GROMACS .gro file of C-alpha atoms in nm:
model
  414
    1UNK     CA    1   0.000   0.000   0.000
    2UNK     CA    2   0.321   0.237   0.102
    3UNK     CA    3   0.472   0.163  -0.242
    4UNK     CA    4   0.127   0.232  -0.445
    5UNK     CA    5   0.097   0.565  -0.284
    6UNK     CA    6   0.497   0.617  -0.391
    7UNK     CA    7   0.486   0.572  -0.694
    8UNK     CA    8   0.129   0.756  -0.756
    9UNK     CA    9   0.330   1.082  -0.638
   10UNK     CA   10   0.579   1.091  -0.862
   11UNK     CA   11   0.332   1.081  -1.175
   12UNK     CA   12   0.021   1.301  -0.958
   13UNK     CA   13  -0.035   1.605  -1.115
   14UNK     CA   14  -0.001   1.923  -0.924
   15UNK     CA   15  -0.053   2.312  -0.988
   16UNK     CA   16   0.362   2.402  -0.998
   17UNK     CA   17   0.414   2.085  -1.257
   18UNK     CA   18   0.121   2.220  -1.494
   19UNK     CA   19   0.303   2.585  -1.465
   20UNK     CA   20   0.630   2.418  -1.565
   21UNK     CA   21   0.491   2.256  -1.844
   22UNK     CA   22   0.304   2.537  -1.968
   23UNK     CA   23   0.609   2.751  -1.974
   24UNK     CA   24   0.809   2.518  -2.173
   25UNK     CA   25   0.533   2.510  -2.436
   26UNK     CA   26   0.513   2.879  -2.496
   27UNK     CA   27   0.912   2.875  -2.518
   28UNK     CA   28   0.957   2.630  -2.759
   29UNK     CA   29   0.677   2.800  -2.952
   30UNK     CA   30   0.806   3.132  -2.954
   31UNK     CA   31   1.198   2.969  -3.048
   32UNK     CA   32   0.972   2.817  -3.363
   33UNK     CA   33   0.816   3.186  -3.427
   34UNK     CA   34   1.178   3.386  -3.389
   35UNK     CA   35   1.297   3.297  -3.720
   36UNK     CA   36   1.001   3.438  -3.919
   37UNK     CA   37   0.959   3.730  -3.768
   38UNK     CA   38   1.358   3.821  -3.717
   39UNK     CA   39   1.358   4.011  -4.061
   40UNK     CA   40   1.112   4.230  -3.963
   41UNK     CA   41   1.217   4.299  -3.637
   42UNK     CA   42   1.586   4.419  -3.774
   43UNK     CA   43   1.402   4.659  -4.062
   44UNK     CA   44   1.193   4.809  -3.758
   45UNK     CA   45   1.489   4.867  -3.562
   46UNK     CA   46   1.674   5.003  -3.867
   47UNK     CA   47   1.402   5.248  -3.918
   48UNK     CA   48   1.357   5.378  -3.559
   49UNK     CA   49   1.752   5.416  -3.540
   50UNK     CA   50   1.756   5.569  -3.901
   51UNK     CA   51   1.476   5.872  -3.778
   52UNK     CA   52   1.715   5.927  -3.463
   53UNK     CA   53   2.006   6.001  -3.709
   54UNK     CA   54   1.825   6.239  -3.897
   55UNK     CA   55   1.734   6.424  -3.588
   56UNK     CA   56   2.113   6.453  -3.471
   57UNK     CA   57   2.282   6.790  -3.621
   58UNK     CA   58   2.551   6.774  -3.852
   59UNK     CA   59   2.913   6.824  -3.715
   60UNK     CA   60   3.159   6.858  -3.990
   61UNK     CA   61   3.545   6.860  -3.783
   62UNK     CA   62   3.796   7.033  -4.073
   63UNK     CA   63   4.148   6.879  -3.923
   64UNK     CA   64   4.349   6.723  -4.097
   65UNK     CA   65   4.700   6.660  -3.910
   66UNK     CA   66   4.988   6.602  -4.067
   67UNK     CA   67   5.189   6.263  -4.003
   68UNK     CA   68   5.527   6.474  -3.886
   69UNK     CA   69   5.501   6.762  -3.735
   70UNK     CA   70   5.861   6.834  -3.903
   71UNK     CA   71   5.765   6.853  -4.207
   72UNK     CA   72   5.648   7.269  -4.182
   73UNK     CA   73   6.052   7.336  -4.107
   74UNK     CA   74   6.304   7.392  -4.362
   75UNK     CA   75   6.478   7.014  -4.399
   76UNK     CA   76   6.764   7.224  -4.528
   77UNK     CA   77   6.825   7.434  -4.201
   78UNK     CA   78   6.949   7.276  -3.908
   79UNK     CA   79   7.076   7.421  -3.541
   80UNK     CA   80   7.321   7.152  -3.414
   81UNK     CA   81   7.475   7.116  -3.067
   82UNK     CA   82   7.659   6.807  -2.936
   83UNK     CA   83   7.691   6.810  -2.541
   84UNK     CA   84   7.762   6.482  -2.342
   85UNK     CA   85   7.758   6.678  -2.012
   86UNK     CA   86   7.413   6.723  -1.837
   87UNK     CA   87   7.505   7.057  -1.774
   88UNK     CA   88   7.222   7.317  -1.617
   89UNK     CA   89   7.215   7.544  -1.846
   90UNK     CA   90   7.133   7.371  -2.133
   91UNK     CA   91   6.734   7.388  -2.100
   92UNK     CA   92   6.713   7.780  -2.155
   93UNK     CA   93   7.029   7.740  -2.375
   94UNK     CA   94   6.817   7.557  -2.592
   95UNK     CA   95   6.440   7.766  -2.555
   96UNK     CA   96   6.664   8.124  -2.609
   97UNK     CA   97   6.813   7.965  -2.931
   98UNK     CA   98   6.459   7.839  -3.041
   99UNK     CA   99   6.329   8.167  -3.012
  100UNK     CA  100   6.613   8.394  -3.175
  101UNK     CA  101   6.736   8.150  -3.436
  102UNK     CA  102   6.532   8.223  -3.782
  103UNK     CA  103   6.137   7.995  -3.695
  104UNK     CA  104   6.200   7.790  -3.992
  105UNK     CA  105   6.509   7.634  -3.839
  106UNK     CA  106   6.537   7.295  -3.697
  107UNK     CA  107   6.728   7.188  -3.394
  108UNK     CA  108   6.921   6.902  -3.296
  109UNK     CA  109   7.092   6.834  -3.009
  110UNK     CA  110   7.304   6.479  -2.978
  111UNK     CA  111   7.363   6.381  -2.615
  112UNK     CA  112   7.462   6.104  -2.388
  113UNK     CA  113   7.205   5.915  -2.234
  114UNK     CA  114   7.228   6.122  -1.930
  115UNK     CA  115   7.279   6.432  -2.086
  116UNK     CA  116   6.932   6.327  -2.327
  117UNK     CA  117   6.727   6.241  -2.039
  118UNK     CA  118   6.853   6.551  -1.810
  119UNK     CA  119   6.718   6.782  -2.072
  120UNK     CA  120   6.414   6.573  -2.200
  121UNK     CA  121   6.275   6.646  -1.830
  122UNK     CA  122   6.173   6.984  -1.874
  123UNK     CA  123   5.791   7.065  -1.994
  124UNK     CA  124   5.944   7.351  -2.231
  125UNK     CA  125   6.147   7.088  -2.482
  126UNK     CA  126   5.914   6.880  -2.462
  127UNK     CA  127   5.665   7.109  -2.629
  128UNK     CA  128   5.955   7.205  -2.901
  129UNK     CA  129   5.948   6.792  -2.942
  130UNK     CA  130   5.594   6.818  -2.987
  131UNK     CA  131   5.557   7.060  -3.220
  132UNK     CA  132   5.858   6.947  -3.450
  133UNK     CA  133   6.103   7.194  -3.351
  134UNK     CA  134   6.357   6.991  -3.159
  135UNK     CA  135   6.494   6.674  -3.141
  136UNK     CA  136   6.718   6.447  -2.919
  137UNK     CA  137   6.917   6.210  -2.989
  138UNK     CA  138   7.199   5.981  -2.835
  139UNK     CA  139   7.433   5.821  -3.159
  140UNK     CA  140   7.434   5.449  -3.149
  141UNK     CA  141   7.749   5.239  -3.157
  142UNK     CA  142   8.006   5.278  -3.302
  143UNK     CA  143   7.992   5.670  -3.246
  144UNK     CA  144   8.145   5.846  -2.953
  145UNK     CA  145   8.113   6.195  -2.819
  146UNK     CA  146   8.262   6.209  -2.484
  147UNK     CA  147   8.565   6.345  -2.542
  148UNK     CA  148   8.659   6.695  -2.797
  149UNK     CA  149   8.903   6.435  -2.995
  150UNK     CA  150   8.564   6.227  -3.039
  151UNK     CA  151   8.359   6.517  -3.176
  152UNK     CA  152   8.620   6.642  -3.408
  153UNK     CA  153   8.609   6.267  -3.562
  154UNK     CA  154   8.210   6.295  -3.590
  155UNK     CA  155   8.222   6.643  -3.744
  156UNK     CA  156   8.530   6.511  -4.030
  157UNK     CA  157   8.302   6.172  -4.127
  158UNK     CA  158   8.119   6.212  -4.424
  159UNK     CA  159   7.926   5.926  -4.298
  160UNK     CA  160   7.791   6.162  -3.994
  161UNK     CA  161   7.643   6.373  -4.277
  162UNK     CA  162   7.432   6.118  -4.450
  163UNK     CA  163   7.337   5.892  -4.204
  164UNK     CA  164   7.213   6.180  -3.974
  165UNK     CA  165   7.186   6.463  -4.179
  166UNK     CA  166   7.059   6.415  -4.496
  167UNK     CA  167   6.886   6.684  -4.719
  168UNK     CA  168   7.096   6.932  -4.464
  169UNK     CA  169   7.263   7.224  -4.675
  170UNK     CA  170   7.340   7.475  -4.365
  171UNK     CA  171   7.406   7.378  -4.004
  172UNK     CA  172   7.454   7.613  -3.723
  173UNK     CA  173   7.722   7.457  -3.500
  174UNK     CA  174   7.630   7.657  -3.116
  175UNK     CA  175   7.800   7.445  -2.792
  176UNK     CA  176   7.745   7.492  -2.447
  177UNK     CA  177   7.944   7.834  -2.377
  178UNK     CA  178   7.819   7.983  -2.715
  179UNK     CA  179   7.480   8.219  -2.742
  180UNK     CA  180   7.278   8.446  -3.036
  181UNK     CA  181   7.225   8.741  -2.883
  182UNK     CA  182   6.832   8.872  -2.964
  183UNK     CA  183   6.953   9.242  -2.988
  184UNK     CA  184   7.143   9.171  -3.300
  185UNK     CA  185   7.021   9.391  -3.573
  186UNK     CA  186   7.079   9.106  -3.817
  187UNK     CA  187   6.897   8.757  -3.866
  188UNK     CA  188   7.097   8.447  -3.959
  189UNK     CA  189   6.988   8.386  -4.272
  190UNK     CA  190   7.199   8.667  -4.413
  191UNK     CA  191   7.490   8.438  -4.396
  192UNK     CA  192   7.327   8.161  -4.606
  193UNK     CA  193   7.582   8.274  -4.873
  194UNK     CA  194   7.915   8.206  -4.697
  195UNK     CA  195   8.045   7.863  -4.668
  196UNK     CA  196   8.202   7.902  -4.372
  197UNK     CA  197   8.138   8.204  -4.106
  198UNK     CA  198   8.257   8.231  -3.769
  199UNK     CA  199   8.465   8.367  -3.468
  200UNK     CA  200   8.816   8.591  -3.616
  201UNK     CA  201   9.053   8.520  -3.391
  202UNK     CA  202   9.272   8.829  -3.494
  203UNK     CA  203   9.190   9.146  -3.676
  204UNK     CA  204   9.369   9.026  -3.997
  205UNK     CA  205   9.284   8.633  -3.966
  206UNK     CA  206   9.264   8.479  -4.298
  207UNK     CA  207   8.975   8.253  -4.170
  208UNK     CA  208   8.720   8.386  -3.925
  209UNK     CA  209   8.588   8.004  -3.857
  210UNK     CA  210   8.631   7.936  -3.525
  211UNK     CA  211   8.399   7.649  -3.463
  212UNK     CA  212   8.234   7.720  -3.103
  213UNK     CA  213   7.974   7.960  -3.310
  214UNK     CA  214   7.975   7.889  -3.658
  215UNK     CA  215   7.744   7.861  -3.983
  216UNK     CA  216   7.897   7.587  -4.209
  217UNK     CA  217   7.754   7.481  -4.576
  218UNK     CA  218   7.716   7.118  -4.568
  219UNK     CA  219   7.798   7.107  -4.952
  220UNK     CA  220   8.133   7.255  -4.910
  221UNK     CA  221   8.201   6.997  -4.586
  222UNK     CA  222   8.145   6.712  -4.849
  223UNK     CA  223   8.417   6.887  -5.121
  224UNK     CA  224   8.720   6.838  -4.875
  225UNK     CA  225   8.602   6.535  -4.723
  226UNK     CA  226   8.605   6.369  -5.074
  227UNK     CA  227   8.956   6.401  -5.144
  228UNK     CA  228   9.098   6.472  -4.825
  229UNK     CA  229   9.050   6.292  -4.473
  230UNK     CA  230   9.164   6.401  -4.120
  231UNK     CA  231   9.441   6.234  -3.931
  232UNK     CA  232   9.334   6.134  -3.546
  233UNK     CA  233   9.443   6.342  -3.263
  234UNK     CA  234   9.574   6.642  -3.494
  235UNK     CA  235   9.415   6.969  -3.539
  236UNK     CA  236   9.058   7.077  -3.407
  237UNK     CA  237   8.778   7.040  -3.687
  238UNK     CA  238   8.736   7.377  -3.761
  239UNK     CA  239   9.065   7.442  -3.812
  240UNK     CA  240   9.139   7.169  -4.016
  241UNK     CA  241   8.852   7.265  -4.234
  242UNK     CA  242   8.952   7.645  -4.254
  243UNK     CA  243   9.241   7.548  -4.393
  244UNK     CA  244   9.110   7.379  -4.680
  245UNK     CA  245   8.824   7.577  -4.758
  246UNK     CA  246   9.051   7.895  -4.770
  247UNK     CA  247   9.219   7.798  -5.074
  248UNK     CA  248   8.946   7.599  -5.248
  249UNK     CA  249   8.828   7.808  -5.538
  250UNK     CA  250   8.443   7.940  -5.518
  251UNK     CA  251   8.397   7.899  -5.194
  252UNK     CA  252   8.305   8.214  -4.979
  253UNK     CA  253   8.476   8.186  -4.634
  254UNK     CA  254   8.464   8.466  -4.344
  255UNK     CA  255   8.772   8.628  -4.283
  256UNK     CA  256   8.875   8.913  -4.093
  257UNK     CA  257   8.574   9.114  -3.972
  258UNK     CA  258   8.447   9.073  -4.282
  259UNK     CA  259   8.207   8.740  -4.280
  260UNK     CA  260   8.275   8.726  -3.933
  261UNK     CA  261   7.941   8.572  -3.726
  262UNK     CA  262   8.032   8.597  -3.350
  263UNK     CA  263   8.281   8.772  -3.079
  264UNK     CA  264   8.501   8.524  -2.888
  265UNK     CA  265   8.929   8.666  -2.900
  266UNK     CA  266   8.877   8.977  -3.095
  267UNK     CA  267   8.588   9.284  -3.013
  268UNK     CA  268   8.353   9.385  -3.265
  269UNK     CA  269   8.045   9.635  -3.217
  270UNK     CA  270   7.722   9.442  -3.268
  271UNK     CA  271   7.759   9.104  -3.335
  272UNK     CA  272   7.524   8.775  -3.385
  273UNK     CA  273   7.665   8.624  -3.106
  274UNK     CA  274   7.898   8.541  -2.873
  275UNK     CA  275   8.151   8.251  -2.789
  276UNK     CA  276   8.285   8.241  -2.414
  277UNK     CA  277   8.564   7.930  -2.387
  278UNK     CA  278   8.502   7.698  -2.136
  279UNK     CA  279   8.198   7.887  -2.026
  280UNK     CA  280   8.438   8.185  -1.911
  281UNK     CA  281   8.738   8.006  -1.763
  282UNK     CA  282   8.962   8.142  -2.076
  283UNK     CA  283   8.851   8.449  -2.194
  284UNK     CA  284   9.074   8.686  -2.393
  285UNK     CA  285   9.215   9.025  -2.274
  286UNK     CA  286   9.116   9.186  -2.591
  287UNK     CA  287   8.756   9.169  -2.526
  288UNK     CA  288   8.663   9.083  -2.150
  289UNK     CA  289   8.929   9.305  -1.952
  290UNK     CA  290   8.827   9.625  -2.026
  291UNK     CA  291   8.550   9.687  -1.731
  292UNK     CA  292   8.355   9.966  -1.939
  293UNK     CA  293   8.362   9.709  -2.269
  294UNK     CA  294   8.218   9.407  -2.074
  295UNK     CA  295   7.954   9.609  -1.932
  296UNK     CA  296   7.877   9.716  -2.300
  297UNK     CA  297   7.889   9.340  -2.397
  298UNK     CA  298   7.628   9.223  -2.132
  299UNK     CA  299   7.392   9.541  -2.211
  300UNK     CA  300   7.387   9.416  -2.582
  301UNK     CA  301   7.365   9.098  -2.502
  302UNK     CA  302   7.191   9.038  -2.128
  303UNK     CA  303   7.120   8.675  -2.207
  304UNK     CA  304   7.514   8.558  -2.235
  305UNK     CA  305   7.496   8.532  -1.843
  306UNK     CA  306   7.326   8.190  -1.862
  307UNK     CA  307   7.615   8.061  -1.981
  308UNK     CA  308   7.871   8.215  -1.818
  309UNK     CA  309   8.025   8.141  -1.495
  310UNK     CA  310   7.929   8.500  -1.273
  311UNK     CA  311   7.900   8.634  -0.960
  312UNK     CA  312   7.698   8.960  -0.795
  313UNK     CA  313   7.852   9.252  -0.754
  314UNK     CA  314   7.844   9.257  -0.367
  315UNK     CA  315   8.087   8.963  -0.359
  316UNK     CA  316   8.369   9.136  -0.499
  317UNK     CA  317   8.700   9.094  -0.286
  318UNK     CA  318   8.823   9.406  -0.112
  319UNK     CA  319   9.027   9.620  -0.377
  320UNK     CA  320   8.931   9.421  -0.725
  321UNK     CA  321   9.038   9.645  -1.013
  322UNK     CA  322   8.781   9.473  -1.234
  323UNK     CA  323   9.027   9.376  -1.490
  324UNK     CA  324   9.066   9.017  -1.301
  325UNK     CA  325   9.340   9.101  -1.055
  326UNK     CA  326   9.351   9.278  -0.682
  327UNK     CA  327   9.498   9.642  -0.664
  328UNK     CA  328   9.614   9.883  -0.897
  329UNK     CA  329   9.459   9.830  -1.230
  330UNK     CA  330   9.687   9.848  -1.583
  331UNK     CA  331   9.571  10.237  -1.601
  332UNK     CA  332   9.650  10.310  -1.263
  333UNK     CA  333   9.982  10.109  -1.270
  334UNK     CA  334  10.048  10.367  -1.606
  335UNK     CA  335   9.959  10.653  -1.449
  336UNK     CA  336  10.140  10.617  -1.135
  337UNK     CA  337  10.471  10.526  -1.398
  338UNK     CA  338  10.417  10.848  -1.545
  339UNK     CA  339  10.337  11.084  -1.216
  340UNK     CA  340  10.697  10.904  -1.078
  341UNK     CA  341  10.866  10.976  -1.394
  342UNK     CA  342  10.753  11.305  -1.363
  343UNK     CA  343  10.871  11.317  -1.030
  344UNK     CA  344  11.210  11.191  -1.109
  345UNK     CA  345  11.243  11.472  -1.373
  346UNK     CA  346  11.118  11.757  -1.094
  347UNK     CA  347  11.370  11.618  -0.884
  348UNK     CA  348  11.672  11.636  -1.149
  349UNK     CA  349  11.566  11.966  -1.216
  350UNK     CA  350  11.542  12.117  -0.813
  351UNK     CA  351  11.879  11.906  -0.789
  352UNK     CA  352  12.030  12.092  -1.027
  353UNK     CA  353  11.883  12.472  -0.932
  354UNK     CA  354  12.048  12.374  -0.596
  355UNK     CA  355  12.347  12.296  -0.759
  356UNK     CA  356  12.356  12.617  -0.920
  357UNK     CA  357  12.260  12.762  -0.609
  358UNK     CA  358  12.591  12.657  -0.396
  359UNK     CA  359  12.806  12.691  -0.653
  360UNK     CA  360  12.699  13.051  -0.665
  361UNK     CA  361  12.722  13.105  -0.322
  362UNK     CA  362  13.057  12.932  -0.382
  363UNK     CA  363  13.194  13.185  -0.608
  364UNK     CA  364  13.061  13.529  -0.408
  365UNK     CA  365  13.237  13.389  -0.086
  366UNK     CA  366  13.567  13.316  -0.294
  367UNK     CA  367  13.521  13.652  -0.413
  368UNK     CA  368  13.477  13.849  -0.104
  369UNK     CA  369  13.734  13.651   0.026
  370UNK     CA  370  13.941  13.794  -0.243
  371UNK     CA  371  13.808  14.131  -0.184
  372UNK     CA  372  13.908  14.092   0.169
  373UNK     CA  373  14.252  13.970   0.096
  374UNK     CA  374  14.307  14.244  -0.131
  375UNK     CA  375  14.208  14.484   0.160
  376UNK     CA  376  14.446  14.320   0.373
  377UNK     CA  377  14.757  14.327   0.147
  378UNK     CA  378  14.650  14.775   0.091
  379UNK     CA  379  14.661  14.789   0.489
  380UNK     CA  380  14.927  14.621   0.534
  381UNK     CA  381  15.066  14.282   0.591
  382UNK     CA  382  15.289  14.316   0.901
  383UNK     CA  383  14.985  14.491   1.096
  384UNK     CA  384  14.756  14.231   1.014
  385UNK     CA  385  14.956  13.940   1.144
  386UNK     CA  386  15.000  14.073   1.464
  387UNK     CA  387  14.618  14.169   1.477
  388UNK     CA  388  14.466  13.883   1.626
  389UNK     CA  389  14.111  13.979   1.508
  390UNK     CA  390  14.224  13.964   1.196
  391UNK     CA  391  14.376  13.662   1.188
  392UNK     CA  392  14.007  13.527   1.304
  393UNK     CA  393  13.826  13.701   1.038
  394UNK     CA  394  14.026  13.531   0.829
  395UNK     CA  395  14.002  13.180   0.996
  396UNK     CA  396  13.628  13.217   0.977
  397UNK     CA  397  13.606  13.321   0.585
  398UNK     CA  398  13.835  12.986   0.513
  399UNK     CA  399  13.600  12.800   0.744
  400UNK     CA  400  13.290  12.967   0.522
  401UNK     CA  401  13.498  12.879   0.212
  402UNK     CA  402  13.543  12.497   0.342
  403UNK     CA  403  13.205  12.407   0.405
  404UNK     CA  404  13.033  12.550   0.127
  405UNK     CA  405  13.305  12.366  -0.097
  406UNK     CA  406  13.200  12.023   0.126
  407UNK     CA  407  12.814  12.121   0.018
  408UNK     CA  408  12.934  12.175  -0.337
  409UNK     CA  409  13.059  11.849  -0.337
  410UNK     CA  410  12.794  11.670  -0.135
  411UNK     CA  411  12.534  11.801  -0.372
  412UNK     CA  412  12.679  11.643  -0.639
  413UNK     CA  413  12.725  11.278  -0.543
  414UNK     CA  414  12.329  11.312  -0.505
   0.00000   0.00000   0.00000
């Protein structure tokens, strides 16, 4: 009887089995409708979302960037600076030269990893990055910058040229202790002309190329490095190019003050620039000593103080000439020459007046001793022996006689 009533439960029929049931019928019977009616649904949904596009508004965007932001520069122009050192300086070394050099200029600077990353850092290259205007970049193996001797080597292999440079017809070599000054009356593209414009190093130098500030034509570069190539360890870059290009025929190379691009051992009014060795540590006579000329330098050109090694004016040591030395200065030292040469000759001249002077008071007491001795001979000679006031008179006129003789004398061994 248990076992009846068991197994009648399993097949009874309740209320939540019929509501099962019922619910699998209408799914499998709307999974048997879908496919029929799945065309239409997609057109009505392609028609509701079609109306809503027509009521958006129109937005037409006009932009159209450019691939490389390079490309509005002049390929031909190129600012070039190779620094290993991360050096402070170089940051607004870099945003002054952006903003004086000619805008359709391009700058490069080649680095060390450290000296890359120090100036990458700062938010103002990185916009001249952005924009197209700069770019960074550390040489791969086997090229080496870290020592002068290395960057002479870069600047003499053609290979530099057209594996870095190529479509580059002018570079602007700057370094680290070299600056365009903004108050220059002239841009840089007057020079495009010259192959080779720089620092003279003497009034009458034959080539005013000194490489520290320097517009070069890449065209002549590749002349002399076709036939000729430079011997390690020798002769810095510049000058080994100057030498070359001097006597090449058609080429157009600054020399004197005549070409000449920037100030660095030799003054001249006005110029594009300056270059300061060793950021100040060897600066020439010629154009740094003179206190009055450097202040005329740094009112042309106020921005050369980034790169140059200064301090205020309150920290001046007790009695600096401002010609680099403590005391006298090279006028003073002149004038004090000439006010004891003067001296010397004021004293010749009193030395000789009192000369003069005793010798005439030498002659007037020989001569009234005469006088006197002629008086004495008239009176009588016998008399006068036996007078002995007389015989003092004439002690004391000898005596007179005697010591302005020893003054005489005196006077002139002085």
């Amino acid at each position: 009887m248990a076992a009846s009533n068991g197994s009648a439960g399993v097949f009874a029929i309740t209320k939540t089995r019929l509501l099962v049931f019922a619910s699998l019928a209408i799914t499998w019977w709307f999974a048997h409708l879908l496919p029929s009616y799945k065309p239409m649904i997609k057109a009505e949904f392609k028609s509701r979302l079609d109306e809503a596009r027509q009521k958006i508004p129109k937005i037409k965007v006009d932009w159209k960037p450019t691939d490389d932001p390079r490309a509005k520069y002049n390929a031909s122009k190129l600012a070039l600076i190779i620094e290993p050192r991360p050096i402070p300086h170089l940051v607004p070394q870099l945003l002054h030269m952006t903003s004086v050099v000619p805008p359709d200029w391009r700058f490069l600077f080649i680095g060390s990893n450290v000296s890359v990353v120090s100036v990458a850092r700062s938010y103002g290259i990185k916009h001249q990055q952005v924009i197209g205007k700069l770019d960074l970049m550390v040489l791969p193996d086997p090229w080496e910058i870290d020592t002068k001797e290395h960057v002479f080597r870069l600047l003499t292999d053609v290979r530099f040229y057209e594996e870095f440079l190529p479509g580059v017809e002018w570079i602007l070599k700057f370094e680290s202790d070299s600056i365009l000054c903004s108050n220059s009356p002239k841009s840089l593209n007057e020079w495009l002309d010259w192959s080779w414009a720089g620092a003279p190093r003497t009034p009458d130098d034959h080539f005013s190329g000194n490489g520290g500030l320097s517009l070069r034509r890449v065209s002549s570069i590749r002349k002399v490095l076709q036939f000729q190539e430079r011997y390690n360890d020798t002769e810095a870059e510049d000058e080994w190019f100057g030498k070359r290009l001097w006597v090449m025929q058609g080429e157009k190379v600054a020399h004197g003050k005549k070409g000449a691009l920037a100030v660095e051992d030799f003054y001249m009014e006005n110029p594009m620039g300056y270059h300061v060795r060793d950021g100040g540590q060897s600066l020439s006579d010629n154009v740094w000593k003179d206190p009055t000329q450097r202040r005329k330098i740094f009112d042309y050109c106020p921005e050369i103080s980034m790169i140059m090694d200064m301090k205020l004016e309150r920290e001046r040591c007790d009695n600096d000439n401002k010609e680099g030395g403590i005391g006298p200065t090279d006028a003073e030292k002149e004038k004090a020459a000439e006010e004891a040469k003067k001296a010397a000759v004021e004293a010749v001249k009193a030395k000789a007046k009192e000369e003069e002077r005793l010798k005439k008071e030498s002659e007037e007491e020989k001569k009234k001793q005469e006088e006197e001795e002629k008086k004495k001979q008239e009176q009588g000679g016998d008399d006068d022996e036996d007078d002995p006031l007389a015989n003092d008179a004439d002690a004391k006129a000898k005596a007179m006689a005697a010591e302005a003789q020893a003054k005489a004398a005196s006077a002139n061994r002085i």
